[in-house]
mmCIF file of C-alpha atoms in Angstrom:
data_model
loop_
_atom_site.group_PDB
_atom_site.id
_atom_site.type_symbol
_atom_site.label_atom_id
_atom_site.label_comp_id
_atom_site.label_asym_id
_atom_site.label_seq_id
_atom_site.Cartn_x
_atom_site.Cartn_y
_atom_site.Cartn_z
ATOM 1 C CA UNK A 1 -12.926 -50.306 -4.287
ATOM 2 C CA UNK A 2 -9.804 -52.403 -2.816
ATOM 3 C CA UNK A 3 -10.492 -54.824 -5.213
ATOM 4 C CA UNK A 4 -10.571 -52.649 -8.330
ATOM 5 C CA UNK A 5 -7.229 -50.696 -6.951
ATOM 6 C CA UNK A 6 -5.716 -54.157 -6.746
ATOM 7 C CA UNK A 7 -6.541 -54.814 -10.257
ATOM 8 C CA UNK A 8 -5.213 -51.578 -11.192
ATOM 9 C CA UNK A 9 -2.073 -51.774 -9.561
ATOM 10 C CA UNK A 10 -1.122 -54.981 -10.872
ATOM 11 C CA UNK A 11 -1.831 -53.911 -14.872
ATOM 12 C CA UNK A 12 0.332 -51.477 -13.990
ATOM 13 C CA UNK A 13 2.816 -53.275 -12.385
ATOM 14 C CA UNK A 14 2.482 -56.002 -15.576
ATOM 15 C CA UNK A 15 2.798 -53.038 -18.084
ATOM 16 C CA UNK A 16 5.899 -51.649 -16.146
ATOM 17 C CA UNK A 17 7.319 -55.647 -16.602
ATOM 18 C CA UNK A 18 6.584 -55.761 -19.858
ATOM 19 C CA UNK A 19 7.797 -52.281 -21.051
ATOM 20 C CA UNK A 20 11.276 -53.463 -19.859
ATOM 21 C CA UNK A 21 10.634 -57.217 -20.974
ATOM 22 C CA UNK A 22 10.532 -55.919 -24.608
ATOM 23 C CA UNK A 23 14.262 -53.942 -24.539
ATOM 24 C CA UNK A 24 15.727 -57.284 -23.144
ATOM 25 C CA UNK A 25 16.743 -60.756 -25.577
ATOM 26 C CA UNK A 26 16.045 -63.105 -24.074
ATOM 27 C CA UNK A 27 17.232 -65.436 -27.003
ATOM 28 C CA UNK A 28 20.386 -66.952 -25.125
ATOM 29 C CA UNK A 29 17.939 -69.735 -23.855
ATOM 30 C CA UNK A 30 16.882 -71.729 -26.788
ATOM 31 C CA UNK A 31 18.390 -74.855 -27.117
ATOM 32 C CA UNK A 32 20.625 -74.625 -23.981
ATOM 33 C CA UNK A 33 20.422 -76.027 -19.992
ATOM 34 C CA UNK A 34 19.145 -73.237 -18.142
ATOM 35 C CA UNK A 35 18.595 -73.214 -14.223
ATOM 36 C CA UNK A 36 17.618 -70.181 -12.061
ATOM 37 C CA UNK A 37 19.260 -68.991 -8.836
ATOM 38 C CA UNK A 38 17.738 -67.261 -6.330
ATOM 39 C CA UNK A 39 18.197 -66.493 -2.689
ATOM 40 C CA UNK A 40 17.456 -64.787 0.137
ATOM 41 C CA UNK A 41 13.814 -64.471 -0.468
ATOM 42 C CA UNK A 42 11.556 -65.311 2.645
ATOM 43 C CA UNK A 43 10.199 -61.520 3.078
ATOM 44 C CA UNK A 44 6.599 -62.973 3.097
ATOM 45 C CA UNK A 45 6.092 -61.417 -0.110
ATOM 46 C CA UNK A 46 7.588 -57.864 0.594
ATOM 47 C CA UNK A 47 10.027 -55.876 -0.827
ATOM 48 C CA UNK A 48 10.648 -57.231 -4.018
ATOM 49 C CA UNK A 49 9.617 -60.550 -3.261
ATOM 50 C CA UNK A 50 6.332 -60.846 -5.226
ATOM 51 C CA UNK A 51 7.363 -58.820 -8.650
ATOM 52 C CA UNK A 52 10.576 -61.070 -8.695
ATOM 53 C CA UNK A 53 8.730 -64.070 -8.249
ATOM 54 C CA UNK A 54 6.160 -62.986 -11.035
ATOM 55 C CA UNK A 55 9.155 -62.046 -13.022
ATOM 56 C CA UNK A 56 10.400 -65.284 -12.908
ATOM 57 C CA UNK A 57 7.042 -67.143 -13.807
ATOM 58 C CA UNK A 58 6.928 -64.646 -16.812
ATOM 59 C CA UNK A 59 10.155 -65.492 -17.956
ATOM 60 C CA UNK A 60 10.310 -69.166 -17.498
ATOM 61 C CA UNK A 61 7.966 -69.793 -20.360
ATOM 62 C CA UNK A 62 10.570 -68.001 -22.284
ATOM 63 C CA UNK A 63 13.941 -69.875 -20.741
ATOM 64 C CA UNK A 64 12.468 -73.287 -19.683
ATOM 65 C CA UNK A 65 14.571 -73.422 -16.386
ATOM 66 C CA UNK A 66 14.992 -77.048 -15.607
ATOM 67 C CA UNK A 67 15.303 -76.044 -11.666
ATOM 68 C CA UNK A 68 15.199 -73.374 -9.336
ATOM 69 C CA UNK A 69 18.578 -73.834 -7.388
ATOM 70 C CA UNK A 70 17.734 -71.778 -4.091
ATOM 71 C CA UNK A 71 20.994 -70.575 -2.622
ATOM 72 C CA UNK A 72 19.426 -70.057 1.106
ATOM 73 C CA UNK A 73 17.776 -67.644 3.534
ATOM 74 C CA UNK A 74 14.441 -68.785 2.077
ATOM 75 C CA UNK A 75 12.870 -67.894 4.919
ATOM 76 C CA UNK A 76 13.944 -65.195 6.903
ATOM 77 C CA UNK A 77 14.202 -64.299 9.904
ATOM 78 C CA UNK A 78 14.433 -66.713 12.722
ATOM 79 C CA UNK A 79 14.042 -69.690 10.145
ATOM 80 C CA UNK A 80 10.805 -72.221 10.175
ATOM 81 C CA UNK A 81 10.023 -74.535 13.332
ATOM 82 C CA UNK A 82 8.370 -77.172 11.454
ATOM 83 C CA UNK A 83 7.174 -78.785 8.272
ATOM 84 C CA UNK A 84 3.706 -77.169 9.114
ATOM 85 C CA UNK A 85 4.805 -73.526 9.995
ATOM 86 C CA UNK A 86 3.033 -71.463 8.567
ATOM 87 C CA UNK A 87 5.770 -69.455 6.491
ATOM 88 C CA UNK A 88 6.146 -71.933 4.238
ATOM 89 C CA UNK A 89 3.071 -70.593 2.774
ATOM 90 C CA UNK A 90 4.246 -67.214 3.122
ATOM 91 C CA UNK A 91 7.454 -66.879 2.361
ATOM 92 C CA UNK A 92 7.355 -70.071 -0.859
ATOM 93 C CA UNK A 93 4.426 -71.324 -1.893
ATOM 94 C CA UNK A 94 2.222 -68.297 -2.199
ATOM 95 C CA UNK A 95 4.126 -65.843 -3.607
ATOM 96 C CA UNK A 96 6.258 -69.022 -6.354
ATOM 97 C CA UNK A 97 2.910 -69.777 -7.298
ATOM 98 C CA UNK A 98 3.214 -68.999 -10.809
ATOM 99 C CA UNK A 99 2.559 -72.404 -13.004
ATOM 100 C CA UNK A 100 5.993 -72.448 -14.660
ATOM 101 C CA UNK A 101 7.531 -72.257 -11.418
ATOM 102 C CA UNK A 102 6.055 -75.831 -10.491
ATOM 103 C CA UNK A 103 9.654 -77.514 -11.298
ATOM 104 C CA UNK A 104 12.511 -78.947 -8.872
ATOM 105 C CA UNK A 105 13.361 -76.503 -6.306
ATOM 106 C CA UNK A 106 16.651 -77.631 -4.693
ATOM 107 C CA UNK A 107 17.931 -75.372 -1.723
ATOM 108 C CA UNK A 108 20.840 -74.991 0.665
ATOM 109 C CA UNK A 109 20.782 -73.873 4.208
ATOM 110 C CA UNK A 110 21.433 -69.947 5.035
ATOM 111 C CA UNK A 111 22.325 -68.857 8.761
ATOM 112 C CA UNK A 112 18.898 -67.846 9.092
ATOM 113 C CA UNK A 113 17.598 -71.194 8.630
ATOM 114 C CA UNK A 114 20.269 -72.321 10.972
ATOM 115 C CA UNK A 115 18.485 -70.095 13.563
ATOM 116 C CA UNK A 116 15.486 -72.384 13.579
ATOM 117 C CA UNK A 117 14.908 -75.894 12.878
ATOM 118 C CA UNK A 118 17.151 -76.987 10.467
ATOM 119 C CA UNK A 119 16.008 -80.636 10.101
ATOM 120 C CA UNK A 120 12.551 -79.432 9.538
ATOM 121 C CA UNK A 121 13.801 -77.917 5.791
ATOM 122 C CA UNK A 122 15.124 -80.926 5.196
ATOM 123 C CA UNK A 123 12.274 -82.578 5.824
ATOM 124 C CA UNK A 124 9.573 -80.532 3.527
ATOM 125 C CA UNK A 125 10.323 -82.681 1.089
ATOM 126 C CA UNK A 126 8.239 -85.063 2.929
ATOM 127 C CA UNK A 127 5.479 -82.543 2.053
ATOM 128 C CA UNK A 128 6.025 -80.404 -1.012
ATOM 129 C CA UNK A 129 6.976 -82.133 -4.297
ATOM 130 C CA UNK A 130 8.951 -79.090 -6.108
ATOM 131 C CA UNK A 131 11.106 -78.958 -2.606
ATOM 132 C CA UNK A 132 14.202 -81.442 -3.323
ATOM 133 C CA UNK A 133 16.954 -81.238 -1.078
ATOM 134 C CA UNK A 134 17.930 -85.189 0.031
ATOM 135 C CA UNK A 135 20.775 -83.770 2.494
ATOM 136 C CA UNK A 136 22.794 -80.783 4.038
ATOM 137 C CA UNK A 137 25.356 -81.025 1.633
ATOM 138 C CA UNK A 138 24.486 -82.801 -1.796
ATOM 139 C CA UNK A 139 25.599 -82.844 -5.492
ATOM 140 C CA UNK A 140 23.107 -83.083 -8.262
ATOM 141 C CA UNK A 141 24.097 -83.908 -12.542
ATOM 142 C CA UNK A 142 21.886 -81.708 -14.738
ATOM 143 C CA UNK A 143 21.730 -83.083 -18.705
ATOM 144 C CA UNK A 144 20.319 -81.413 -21.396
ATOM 145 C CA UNK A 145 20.783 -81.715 -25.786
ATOM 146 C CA UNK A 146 24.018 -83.271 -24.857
ATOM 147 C CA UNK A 147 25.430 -80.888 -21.767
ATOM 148 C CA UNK A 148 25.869 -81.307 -18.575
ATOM 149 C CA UNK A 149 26.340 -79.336 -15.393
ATOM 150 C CA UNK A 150 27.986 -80.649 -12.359
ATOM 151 C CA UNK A 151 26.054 -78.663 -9.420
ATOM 152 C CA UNK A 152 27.524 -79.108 -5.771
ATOM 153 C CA UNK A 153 25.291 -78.061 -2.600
ATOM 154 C CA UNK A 154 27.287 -76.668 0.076
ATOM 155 C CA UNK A 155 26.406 -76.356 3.810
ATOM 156 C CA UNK A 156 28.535 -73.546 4.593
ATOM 157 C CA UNK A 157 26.784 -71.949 8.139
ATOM 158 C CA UNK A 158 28.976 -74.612 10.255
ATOM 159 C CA UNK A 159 32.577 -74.232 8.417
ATOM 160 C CA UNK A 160 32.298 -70.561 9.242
ATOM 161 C CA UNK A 161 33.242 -70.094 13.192
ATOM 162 C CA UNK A 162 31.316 -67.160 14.366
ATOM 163 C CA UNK A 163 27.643 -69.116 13.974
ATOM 164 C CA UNK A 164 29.421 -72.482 15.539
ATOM 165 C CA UNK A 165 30.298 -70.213 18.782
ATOM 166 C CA UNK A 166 26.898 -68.447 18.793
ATOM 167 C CA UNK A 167 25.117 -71.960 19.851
ATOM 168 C CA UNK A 168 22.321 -69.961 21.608
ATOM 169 C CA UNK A 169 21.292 -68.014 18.165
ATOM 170 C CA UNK A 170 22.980 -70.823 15.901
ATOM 171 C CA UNK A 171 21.994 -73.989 17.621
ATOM 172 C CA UNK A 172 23.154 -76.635 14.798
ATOM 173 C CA UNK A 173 25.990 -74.969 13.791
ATOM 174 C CA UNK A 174 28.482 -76.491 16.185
ATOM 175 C CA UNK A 175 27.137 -80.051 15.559
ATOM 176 C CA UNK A 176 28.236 -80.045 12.395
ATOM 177 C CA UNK A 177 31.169 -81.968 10.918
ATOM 178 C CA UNK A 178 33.644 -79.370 8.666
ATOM 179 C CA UNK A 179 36.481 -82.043 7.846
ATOM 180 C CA UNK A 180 33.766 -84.521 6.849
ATOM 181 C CA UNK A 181 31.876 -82.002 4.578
ATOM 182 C CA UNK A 182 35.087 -80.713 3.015
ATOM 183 C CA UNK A 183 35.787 -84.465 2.245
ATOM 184 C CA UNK A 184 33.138 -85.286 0.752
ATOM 185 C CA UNK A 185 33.279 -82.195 -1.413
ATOM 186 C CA UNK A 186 36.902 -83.531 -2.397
ATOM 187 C CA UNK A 187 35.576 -86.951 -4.171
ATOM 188 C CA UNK A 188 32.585 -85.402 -5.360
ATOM 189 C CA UNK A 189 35.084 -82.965 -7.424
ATOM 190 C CA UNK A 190 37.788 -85.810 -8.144
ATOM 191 C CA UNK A 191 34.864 -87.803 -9.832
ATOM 192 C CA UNK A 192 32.765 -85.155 -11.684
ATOM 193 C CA UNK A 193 33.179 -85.380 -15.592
ATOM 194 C CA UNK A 194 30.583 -83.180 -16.288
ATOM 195 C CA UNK A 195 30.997 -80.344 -19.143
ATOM 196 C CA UNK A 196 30.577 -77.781 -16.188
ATOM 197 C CA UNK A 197 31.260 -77.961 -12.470
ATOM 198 C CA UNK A 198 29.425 -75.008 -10.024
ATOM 199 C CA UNK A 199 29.749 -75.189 -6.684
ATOM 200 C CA UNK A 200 26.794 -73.500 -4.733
ATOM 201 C CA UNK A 201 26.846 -72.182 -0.848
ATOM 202 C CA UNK A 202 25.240 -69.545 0.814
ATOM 203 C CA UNK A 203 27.671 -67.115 1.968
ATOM 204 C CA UNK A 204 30.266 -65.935 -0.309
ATOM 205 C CA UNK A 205 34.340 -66.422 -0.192
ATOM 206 C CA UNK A 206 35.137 -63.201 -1.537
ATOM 207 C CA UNK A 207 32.734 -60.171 -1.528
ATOM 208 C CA UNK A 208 32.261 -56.311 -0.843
ATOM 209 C CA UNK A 209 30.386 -56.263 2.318
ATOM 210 C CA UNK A 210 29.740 -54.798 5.491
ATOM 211 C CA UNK A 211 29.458 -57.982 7.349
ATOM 212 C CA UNK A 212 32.138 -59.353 9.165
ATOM 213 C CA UNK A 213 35.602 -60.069 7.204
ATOM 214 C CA UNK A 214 35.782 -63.325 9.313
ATOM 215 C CA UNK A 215 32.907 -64.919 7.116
ATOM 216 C CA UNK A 216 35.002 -64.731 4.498
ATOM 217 C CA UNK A 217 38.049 -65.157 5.621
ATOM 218 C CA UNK A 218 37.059 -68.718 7.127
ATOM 219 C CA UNK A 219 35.770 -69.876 4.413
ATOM 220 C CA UNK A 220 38.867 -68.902 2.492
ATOM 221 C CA UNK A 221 41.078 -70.487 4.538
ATOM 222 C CA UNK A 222 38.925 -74.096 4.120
ATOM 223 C CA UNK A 223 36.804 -74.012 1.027
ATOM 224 C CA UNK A 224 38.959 -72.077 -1.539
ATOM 225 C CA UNK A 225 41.759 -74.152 -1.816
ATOM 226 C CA UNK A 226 39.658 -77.094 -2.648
ATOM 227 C CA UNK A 227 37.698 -75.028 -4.935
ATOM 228 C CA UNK A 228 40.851 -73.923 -6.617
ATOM 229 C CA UNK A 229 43.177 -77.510 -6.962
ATOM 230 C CA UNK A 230 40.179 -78.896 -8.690
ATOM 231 C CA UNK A 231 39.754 -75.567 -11.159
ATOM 232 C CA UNK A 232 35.757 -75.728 -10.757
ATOM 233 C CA UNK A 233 34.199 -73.010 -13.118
ATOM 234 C CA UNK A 234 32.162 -70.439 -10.850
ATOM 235 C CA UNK A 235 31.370 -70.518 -7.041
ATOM 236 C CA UNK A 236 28.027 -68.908 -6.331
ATOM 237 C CA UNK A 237 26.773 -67.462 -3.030
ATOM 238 C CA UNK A 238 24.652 -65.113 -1.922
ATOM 239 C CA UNK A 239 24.060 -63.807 1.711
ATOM 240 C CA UNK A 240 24.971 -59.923 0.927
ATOM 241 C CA UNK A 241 22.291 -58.976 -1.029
ATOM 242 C CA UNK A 242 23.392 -57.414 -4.235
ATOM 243 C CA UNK A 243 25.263 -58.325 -7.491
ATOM 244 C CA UNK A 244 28.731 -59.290 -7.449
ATOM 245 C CA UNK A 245 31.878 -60.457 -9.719
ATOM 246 C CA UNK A 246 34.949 -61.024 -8.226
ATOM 247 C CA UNK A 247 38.179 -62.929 -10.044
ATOM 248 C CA UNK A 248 40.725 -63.884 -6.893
ATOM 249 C CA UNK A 249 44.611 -62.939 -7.446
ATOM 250 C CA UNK A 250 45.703 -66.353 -8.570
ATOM 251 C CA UNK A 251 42.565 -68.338 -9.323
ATOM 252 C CA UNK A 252 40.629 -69.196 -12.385
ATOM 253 C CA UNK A 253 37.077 -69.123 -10.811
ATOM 254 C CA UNK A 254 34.598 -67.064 -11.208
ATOM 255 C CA UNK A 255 33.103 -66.013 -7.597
ATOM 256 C CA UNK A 256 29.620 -64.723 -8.098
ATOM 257 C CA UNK A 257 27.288 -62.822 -5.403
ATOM 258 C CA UNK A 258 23.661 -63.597 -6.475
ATOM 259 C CA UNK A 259 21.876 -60.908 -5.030
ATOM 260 C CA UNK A 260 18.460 -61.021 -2.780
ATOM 261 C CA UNK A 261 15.218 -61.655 -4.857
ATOM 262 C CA UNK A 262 13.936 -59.404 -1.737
ATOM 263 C CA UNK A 263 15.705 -56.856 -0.104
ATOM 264 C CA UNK A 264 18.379 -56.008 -1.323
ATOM 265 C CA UNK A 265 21.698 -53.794 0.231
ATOM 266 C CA UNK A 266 22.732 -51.742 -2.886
ATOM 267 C CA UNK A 267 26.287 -49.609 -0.631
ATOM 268 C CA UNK A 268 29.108 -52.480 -1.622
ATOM 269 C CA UNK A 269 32.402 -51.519 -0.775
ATOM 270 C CA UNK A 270 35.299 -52.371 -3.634
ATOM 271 C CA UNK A 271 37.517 -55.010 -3.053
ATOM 272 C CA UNK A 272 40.610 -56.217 -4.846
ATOM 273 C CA UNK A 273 39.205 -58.574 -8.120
ATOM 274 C CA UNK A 274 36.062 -56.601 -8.253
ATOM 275 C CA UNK A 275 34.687 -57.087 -11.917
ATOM 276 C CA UNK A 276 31.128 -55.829 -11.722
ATOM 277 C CA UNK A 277 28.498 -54.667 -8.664
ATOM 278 C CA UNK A 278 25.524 -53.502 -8.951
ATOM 279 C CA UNK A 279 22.928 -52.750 -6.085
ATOM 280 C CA UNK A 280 19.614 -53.789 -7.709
ATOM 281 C CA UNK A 281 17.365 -57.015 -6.253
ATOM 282 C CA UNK A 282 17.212 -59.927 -8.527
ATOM 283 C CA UNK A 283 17.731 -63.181 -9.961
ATOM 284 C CA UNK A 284 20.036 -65.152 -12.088
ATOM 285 C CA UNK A 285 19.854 -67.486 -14.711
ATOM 286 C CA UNK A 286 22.603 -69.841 -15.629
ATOM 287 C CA UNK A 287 23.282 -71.071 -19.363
ATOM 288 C CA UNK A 288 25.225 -73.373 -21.277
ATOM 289 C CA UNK A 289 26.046 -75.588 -23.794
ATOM 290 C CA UNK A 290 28.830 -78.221 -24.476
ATOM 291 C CA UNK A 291 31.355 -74.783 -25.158
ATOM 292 C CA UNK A 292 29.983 -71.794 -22.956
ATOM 293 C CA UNK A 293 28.704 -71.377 -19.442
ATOM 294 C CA UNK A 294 26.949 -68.328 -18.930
ATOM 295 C CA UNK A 295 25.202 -66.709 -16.116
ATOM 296 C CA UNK A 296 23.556 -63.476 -16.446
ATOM 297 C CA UNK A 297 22.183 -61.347 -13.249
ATOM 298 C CA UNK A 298 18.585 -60.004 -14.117
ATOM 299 C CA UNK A 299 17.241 -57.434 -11.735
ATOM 300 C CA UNK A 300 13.491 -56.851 -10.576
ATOM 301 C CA UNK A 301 12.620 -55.142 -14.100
ATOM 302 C CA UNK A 302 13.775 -58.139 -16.265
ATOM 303 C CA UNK A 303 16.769 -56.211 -17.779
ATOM 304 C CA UNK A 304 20.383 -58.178 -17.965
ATOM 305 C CA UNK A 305 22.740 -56.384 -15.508
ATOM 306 C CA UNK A 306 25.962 -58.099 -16.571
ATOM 307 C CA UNK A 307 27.276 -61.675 -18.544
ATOM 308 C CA UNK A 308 29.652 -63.783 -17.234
ATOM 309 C CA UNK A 309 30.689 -66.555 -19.924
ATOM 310 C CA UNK A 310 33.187 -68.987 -19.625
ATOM 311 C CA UNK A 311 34.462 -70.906 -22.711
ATOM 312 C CA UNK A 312 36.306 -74.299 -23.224
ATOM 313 C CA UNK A 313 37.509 -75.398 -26.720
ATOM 314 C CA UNK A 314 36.316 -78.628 -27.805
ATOM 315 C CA UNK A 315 39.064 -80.749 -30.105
#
């Protein structure tokens, strides 16, 4: 009988998919680089965990990602204490087990990772083949029918203060070098000549939140304005668990909040710049070609919440 109300449950949960699946157009993919984002996920395969991850099986026949760029907090909550712990299986490769999700995953650390062993996600690349992540901080040229995305991997746990003076909880944090990341992140800008440039981290510089103001406000005072003289196209974080748009007073970036393909936190306070929020778990899949860079936010039903497109003019 728990077998048969297993089967049951999940024709019903693939009808309910594929009742919304049929309202959406999901057209904007052919012929153009696509890559998912997705973070905050480790729930072992609660929440929303497994119907997102399904979703995003389903769909990938549809938008042939050529990554999954994992913006942290894959595993929740005190992080992973080896390459053999056992939540890698629980929180990643049992519930992203779909076949079309057998591509390049490439992650960043979130603070919750930073509450266990740190160099132990760096080093399950030693063990899975889909897990790609070379360093804490990394930068990675995606090329597709003649366009090309710039994508830069930010470690942004130690520039934020509060986890570098929690040592006890946050026990990498501290031993981190900010001025040597922020460098880096400098001549990795100053060369890119990509069509696109996106800068990935895992918490946000500007978002409505409950958590402390100081996350943000750090990372504004030391990311931004490199972010900003170099006029890269979209910063995308995640961390808060919801949907979020923001344009800054005085900068051309957009600053997107991908929200948790989990658990998500759908009371977000407004904020100055606030384009669009919306409280729904999800996913997002960003889209271009040599003239547009999309990204759309798709939530656990497989319905488009909002569009953000950028446009450059070719001579």
């Amino acid at each position: 009988m728990k077998i048969q109300g297993l089967f049951i449950s999940l024709l019903l949960s693939l009808s309910c998919w594929m009742a919304a699946a049929q309202d959406q157009d999901y057209g904007f993919a052919g012929d153009r680089l696509n890559l998912y984002l997705a973070n905050d996920l480790g729930r072992n395969g609660y929440y929303d965990q497994k119907p997102i991850a399904e979703l995003m099986g389903n769909l990938a026949g549809e938008i042939d990602p050529e990554a999954v760029i994992a913006i942290g907090d894959v595993h929740h909550f005190e992080g992973i204490r080896s390459t053999g712990d056992p939540l890698w299986m629980t929180n990643f490769e049992l519930v992203y087990s779909h076949p079309d999700l057998m591509i390049p995953w490439h992650p960043v650390l979130g603070n919750h990772e930073y509450r266990g062993n740190t160099d132990a996600v760096l080093e399950y690349a030693d063990v899975s083949r889909r897990w790609e992540m070379p360093d804490r901080y990394y930068s990675i040229s995606f090329e597709d029918e003649g366009t090309s995305i710039r994508v830069i991997f930010l470690d942004t746990t130690p520039m934020i203060d509060k986890y570098r003076e929690e040592s006890l909880k946050y026990p990498d944090a501290h031993r981190q070098n900010i001025s040597r990341q922020l460098r880096w992140l400098e001549r990795q800008l100053e060369e890119a000549r990509e069509d696109w440039v996106v800068v990935v981290g895992h918490h946000p510089i500007y978002a409505g939140t409950s958590k402390d103001e100081e996350e943000r406000t750090d990372l504004q005072a030391r990311l931004d304005p490199v972010l900003r003289r170099h006029r890269v196209d979209m910063y995308v974080a995640g961390h808060v668990h919801n949907f979020q748009h923001i344009r800054a007073d005085g900068s051309d970036i957009d600053y997107v909040v991908n929200s948790s393909a989990s658990f998500s936190r759908p009371d977000i306070p407004d904020i100055p710049g606030m384009v669009f929020r919306d409280g729904h778990s999800g996913f997002s899949v960003l889209s271009a070609d040599s003239q547009t860079l999309e990204l759309r936010m798709i939530d656990a039903e497989g319905r488009v919440l909002h569009t953000i497109t950028r446009t450059r003019i070719i001579p």
